[in-house]
mmCIF file of C-alpha atoms in Angstrom:
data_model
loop_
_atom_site.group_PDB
_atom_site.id
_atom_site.type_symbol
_atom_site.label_atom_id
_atom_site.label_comp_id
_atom_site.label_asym_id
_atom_site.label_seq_id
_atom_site.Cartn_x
_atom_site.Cartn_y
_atom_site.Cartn_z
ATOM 1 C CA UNK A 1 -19.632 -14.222 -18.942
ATOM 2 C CA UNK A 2 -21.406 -15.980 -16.366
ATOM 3 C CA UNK A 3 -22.193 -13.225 -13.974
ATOM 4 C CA UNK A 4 -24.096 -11.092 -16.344
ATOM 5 C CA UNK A 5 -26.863 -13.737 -16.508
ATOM 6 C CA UNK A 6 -30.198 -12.417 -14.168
ATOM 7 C CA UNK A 7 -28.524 -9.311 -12.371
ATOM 8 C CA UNK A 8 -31.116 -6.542 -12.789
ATOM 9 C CA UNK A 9 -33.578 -8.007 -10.534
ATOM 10 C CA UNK A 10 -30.959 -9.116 -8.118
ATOM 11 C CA UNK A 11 -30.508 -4.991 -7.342
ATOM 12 C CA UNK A 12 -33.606 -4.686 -5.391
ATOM 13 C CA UNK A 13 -32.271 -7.338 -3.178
ATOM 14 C CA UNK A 14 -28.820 -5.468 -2.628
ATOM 15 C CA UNK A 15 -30.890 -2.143 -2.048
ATOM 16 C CA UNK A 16 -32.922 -3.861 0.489
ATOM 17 C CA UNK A 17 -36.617 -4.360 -0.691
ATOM 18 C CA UNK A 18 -37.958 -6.957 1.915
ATOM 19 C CA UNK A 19 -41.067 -7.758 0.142
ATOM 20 C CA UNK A 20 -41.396 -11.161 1.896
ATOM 21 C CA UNK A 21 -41.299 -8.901 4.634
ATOM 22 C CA UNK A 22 -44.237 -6.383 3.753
ATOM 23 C CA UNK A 23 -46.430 -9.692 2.878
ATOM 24 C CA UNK A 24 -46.221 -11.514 6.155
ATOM 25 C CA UNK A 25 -46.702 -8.155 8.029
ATOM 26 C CA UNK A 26 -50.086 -7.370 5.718
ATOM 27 C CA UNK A 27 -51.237 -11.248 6.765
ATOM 28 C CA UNK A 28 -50.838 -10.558 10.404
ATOM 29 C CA UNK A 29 -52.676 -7.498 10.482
ATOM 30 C CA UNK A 30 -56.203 -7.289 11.330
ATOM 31 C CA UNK A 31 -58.604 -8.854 8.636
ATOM 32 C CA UNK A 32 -60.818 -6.302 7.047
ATOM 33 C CA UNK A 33 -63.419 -6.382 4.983
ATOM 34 C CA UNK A 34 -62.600 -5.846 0.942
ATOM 35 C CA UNK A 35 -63.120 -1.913 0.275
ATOM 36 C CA UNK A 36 -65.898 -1.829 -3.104
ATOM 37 C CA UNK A 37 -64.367 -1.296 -6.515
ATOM 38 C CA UNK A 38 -64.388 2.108 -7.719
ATOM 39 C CA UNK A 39 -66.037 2.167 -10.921
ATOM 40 C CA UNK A 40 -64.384 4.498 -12.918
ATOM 41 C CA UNK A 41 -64.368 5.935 -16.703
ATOM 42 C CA UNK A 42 -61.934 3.923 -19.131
ATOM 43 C CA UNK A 43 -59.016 6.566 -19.478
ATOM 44 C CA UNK A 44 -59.534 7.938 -22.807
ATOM 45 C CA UNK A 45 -57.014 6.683 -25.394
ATOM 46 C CA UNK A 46 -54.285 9.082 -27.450
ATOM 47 C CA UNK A 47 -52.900 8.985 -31.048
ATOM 48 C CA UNK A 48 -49.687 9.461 -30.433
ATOM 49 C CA UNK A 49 -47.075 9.255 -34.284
ATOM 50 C CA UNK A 50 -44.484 6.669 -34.170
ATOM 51 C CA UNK A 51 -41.474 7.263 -31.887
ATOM 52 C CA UNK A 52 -38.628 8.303 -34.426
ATOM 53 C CA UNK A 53 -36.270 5.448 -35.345
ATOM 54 C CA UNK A 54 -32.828 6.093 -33.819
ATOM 55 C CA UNK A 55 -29.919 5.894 -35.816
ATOM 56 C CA UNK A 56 -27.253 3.584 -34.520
ATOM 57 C CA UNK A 57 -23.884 1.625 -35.200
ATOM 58 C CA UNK A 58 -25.654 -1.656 -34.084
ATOM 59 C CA UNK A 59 -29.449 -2.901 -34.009
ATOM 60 C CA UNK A 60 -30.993 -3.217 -30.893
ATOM 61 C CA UNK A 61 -31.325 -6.947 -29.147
ATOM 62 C CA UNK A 62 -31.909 -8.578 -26.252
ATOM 63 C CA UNK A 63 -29.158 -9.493 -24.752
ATOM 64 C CA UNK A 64 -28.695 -8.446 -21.057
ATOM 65 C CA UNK A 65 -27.432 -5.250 -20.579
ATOM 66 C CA UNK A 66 -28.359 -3.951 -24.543
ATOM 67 C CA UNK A 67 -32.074 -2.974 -24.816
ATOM 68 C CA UNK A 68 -33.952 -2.364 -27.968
ATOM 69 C CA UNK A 69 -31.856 1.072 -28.837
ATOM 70 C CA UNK A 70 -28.246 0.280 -28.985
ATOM 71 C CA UNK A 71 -25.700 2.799 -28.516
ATOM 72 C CA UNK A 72 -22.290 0.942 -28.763
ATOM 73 C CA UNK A 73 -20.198 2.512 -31.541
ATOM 74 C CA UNK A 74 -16.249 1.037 -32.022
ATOM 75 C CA UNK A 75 -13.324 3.594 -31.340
ATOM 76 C CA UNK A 76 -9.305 3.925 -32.328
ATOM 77 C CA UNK A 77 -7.428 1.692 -30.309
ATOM 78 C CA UNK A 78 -4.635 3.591 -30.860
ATOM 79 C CA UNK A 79 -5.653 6.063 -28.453
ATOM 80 C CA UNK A 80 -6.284 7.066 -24.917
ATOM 81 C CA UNK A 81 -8.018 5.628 -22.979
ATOM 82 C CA UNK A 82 -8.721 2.205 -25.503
ATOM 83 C CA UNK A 83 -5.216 1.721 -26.224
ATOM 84 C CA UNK A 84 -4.731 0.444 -22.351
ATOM 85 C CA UNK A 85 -7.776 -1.944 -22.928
ATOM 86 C CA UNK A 86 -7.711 -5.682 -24.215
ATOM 87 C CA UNK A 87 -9.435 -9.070 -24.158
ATOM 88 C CA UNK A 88 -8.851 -11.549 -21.496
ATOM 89 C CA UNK A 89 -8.748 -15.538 -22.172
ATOM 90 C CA UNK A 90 -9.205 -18.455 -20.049
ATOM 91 C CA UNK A 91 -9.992 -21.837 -20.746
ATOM 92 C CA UNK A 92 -13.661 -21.409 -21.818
ATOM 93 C CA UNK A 93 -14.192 -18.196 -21.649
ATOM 94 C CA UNK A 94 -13.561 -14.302 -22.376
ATOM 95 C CA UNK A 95 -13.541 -11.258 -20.824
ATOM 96 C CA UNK A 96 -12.176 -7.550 -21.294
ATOM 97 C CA UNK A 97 -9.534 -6.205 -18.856
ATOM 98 C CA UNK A 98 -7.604 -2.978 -18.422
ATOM 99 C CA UNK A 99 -3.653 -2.175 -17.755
ATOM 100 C CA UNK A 100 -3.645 0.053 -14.456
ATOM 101 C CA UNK A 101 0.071 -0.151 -14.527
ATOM 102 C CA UNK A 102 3.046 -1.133 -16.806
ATOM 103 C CA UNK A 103 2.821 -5.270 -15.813
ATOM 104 C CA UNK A 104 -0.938 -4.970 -13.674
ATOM 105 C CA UNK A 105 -4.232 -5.783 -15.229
ATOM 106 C CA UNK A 106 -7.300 -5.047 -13.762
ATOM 107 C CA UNK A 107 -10.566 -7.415 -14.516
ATOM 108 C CA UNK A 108 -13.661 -8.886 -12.736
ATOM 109 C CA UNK A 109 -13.226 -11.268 -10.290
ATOM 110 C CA UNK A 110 -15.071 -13.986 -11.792
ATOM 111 C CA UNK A 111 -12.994 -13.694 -14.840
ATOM 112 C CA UNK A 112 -10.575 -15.588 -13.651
ATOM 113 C CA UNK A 113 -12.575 -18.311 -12.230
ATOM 114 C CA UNK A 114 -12.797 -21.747 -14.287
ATOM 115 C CA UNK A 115 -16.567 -21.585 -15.467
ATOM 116 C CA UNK A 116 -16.858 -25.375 -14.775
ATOM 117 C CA UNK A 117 -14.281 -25.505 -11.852
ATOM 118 C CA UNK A 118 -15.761 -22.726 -9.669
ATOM 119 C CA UNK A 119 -12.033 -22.643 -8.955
ATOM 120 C CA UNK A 120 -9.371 -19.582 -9.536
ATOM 121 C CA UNK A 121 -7.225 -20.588 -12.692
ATOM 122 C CA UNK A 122 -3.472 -20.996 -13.246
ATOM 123 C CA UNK A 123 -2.398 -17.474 -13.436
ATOM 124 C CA UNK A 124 -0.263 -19.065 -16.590
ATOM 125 C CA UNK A 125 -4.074 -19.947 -18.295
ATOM 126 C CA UNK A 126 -4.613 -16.246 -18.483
ATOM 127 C CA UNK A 127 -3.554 -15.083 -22.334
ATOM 128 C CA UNK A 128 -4.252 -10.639 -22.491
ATOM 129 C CA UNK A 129 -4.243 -9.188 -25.816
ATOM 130 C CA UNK A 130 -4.040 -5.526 -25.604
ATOM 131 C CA UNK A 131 -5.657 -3.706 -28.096
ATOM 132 C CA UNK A 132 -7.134 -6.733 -29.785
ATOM 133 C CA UNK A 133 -9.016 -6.371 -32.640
ATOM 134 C CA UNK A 134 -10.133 -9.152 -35.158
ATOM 135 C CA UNK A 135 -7.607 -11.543 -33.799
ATOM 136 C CA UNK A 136 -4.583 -9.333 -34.029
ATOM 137 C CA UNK A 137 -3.114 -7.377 -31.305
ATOM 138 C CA UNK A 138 -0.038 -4.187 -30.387
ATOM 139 C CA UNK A 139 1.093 -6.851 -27.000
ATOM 140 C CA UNK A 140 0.456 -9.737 -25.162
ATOM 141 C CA UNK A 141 1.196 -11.142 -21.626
ATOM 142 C CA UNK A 142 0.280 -14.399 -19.647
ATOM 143 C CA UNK A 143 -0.283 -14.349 -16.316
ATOM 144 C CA UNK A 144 2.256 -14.877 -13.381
ATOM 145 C CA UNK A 145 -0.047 -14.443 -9.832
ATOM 146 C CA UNK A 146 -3.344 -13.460 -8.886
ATOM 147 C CA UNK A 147 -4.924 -11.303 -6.295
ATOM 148 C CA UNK A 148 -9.019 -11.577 -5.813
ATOM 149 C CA UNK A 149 -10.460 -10.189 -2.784
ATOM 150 C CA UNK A 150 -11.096 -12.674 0.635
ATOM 151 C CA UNK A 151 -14.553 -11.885 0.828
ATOM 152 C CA UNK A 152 -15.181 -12.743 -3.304
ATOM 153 C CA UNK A 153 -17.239 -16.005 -3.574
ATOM 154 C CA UNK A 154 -17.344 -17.326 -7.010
ATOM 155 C CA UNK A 155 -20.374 -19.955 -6.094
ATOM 156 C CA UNK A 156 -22.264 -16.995 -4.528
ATOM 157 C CA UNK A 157 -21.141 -14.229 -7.096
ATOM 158 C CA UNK A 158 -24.408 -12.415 -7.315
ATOM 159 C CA UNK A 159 -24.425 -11.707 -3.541
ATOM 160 C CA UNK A 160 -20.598 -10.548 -3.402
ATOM 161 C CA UNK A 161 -20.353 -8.493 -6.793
ATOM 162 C CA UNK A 162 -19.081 -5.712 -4.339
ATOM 163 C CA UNK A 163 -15.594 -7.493 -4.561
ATOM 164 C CA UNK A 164 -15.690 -8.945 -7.676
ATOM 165 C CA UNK A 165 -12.876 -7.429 -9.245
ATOM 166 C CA UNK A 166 -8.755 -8.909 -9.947
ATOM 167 C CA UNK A 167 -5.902 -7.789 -10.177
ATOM 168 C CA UNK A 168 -2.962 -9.897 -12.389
ATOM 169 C CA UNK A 169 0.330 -9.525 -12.470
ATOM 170 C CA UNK A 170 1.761 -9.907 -15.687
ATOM 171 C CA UNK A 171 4.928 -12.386 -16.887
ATOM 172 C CA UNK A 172 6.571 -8.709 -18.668
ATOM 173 C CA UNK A 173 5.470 -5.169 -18.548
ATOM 174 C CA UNK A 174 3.469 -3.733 -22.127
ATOM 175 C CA UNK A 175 2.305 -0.796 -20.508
ATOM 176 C CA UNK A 176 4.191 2.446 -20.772
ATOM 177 C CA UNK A 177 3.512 5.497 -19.166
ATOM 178 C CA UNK A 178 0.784 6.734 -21.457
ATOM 179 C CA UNK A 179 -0.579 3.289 -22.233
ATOM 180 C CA UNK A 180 -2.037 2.025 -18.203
ATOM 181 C CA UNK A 181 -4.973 4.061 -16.989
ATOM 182 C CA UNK A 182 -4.755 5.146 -13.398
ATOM 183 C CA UNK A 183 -7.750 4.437 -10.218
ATOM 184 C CA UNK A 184 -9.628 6.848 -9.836
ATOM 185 C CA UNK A 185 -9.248 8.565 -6.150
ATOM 186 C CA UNK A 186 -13.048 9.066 -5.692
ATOM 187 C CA UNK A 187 -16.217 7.117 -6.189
ATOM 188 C CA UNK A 188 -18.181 8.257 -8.781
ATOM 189 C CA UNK A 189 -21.550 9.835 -8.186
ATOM 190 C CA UNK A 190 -25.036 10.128 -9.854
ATOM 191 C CA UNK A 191 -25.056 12.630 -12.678
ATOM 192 C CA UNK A 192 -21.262 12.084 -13.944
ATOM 193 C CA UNK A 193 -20.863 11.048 -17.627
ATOM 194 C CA UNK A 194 -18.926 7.747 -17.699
ATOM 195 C CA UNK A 195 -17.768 5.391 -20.867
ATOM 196 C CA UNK A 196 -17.852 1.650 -21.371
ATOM 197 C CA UNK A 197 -15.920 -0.502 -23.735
ATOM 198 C CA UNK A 198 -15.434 -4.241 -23.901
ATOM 199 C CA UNK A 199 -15.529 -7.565 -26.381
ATOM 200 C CA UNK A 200 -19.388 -8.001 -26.073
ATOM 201 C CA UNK A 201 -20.491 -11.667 -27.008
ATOM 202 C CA UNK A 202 -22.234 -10.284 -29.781
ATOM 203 C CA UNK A 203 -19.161 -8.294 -31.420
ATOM 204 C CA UNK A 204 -16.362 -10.436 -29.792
ATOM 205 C CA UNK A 205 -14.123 -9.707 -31.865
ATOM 206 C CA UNK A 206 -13.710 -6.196 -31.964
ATOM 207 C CA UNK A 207 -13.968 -3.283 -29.085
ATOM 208 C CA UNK A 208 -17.272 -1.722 -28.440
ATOM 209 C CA UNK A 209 -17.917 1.398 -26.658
ATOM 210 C CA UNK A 210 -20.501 3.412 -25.237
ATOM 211 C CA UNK A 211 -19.246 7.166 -24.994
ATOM 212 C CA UNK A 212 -22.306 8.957 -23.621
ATOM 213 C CA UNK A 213 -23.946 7.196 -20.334
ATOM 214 C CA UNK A 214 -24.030 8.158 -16.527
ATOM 215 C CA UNK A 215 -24.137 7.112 -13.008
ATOM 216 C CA UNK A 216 -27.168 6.705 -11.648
ATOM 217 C CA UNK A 217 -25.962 5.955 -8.611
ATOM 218 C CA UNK A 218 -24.751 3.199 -5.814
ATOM 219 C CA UNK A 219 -26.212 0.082 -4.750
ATOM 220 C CA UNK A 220 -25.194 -2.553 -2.518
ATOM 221 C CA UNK A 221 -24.513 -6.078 -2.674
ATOM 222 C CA UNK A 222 -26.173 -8.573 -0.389
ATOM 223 C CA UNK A 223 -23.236 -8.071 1.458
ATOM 224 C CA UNK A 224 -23.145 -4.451 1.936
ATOM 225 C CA UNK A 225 -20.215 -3.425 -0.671
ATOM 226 C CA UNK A 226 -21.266 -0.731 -3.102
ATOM 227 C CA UNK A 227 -21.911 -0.756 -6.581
ATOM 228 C CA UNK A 228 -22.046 1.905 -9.341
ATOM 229 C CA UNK A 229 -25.198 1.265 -11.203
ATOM 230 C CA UNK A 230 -25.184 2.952 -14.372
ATOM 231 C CA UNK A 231 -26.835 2.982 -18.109
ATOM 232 C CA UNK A 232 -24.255 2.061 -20.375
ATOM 233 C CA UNK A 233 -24.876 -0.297 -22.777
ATOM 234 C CA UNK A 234 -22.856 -3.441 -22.210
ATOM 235 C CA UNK A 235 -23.360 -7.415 -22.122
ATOM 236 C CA UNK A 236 -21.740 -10.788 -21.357
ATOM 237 C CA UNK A 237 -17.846 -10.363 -22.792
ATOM 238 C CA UNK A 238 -17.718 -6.629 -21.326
ATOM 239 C CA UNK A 239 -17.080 -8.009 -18.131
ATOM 240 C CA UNK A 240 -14.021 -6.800 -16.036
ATOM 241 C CA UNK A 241 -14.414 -3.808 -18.387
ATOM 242 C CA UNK A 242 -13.027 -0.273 -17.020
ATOM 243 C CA UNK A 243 -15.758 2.240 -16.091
ATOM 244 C CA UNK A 244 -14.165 5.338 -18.049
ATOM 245 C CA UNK A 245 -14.431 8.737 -15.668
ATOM 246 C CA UNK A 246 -12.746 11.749 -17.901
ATOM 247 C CA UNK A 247 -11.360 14.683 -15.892
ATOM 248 C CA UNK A 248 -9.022 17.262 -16.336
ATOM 249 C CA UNK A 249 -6.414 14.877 -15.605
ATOM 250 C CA UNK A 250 -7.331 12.425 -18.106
ATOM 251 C CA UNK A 251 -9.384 9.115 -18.176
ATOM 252 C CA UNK A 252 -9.510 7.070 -14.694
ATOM 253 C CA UNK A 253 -10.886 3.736 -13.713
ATOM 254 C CA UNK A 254 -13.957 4.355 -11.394
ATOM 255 C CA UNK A 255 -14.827 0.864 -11.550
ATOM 256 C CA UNK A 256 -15.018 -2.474 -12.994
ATOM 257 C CA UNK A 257 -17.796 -4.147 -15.206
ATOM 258 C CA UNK A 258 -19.048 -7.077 -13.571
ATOM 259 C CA UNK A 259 -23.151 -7.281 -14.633
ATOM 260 C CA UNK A 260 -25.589 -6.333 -16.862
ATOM 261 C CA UNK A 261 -29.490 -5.605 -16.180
ATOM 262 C CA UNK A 262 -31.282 -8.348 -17.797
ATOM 263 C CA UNK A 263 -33.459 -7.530 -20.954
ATOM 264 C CA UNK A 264 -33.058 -3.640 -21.007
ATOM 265 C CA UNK A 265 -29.269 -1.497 -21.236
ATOM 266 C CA UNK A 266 -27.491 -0.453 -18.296
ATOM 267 C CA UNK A 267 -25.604 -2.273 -15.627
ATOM 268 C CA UNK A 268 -23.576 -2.535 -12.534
ATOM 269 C CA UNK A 269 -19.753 -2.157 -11.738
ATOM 270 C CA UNK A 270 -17.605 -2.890 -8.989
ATOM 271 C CA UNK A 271 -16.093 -0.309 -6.789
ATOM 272 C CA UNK A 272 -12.666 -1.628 -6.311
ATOM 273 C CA UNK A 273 -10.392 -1.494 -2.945
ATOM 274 C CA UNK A 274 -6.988 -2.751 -4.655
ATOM 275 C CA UNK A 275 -5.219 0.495 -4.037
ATOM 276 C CA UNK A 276 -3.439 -1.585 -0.709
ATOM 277 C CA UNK A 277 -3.422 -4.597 -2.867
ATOM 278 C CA UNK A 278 -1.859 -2.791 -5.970
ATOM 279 C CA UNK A 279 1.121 -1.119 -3.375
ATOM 280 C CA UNK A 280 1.851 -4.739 -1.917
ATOM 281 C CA UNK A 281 2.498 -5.416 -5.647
ATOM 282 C CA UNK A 282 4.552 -2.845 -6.435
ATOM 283 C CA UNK A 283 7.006 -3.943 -3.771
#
């Protein structure tokens, strides 16, 4: 989706790396004279064997958010956590999206903006297919209203991915009591294991997942709203994904998919406020 497009580099500027900054300070300063070159010995050069060749479920590529070592593998949808997990339409465009409650789906904010348009869609224009997989899927709803945060700015989405998530009210409930996946009450941290599952671009038709990747911390948007940057693999298509927490309760939503880094794996998702916004729903 649209978002995922140059994000990695766009973290320093969230994390606050004035490097304009640094240069006009260094041309202000007083004007010395060059220090000599050092001349030192050419480092001496190691035969090191071949790195072994990992053994994956998908090659390697480019995209953002993949990297050359790939570690999406697909899952049973007819369990826990996946089975609450499903593929979003608009006109134009797809994302991945989550049941938090029986008729509430969570997704990224600019998932439900017209990619042309700028503008937030019909709710009506929004088709989820839980479970979907190769064009079949266990239940469907259409939208009936939409909540996106005030402060979201679809034109300006890389300096507000902080609020970029949704949440959608459904026409009819599909989501029983062991098939929504419930917020997490905490942020997650760096260090915990997390899990990331979505209809990638390049496998769009079925859900992949990585099982094994971590926090490696928060960042902040331009804006000063936190992100969870993490290493799961994940590109355009996994947006509005669920970032998977397990506990001793069971699986949680600790946040929701809304970039990629460019040209390597790993990512960024959206620490969500929607706990107010999900009560005001529920009455």
């Amino acid at each position: 989706m649209v978002i995922l497009r140059l994000a990695g580099l766009y973290f320093l500027l969230g994390l606050g790396f004035n490097l304009f900054a640094s240069q006009s300070f260094a041309q202000d300063g007083p004007h010395l004279p060059p220090a000599p070159s050092p001349h030192l010995p050419d480092a001496p050069k190691l035969n090191l064997p071949d790195a072994p060749k990992p053994t994956t479920k998908f090659p390697g590529n480019d995209l953002t958010g993949i990297g050359p070592v790939d570690l999406r593998t697909t899952v049973d949808q007819n369990e826990m956590p996946w089975r609450a997990i499903g593929r979003v339409m608009i006109p134009g465009a797809s994302c991945t999206g989550a049941l938090v409650a029986p008729a509430v789906l969570l997704t990224a904010a600019h998932c439900v903006f017209g990619p042309q348009t700028r503008q937030i869609i019909p709710p009506q224009s929004l088709h989820f297919m839980l479970a979907y997989s190769g064009g079949k899927y266990q239940a469907d709803a259409f939208g009936v209203h939409i909540t996106v945060p005030d402060d979201y700015d679809p034109v300006l989405s890389i300096g507000t991915m902080g609020n970029d998530w949704a949440l959608v009210e459904l026409d009819h409930a599909i989501g029983q009591p062991d098939r929504f996946i419930p917020l997490n009450a905490r942020a997650p941290t760096a260090g915990d294991e997390v899990a990331l599952g979505g209809y990638a671009k390049d496998h769009i038709e079925i859900l992949t997942v990585d099982l094994h990747c971590h926090v490696l911390g928060l960042i902040l948007d331009q804006k000063g709203m936190p992100l969870v940057h993490h290493d799961c693999t994940a590109t355009h298509g996994v947006s509005g994904a669920p970032l998977l927490i397990h506990g001793e309760a069971g699986w949680t939503v600790g946040g929701i998919e809304v970039v990629g880094t460019s040209n390597a794996g790993g990512g960024a998702s959206a620490l969500y406020n929607v706990i107010a916004a999900m009560a005001k729903l529920a009455k």
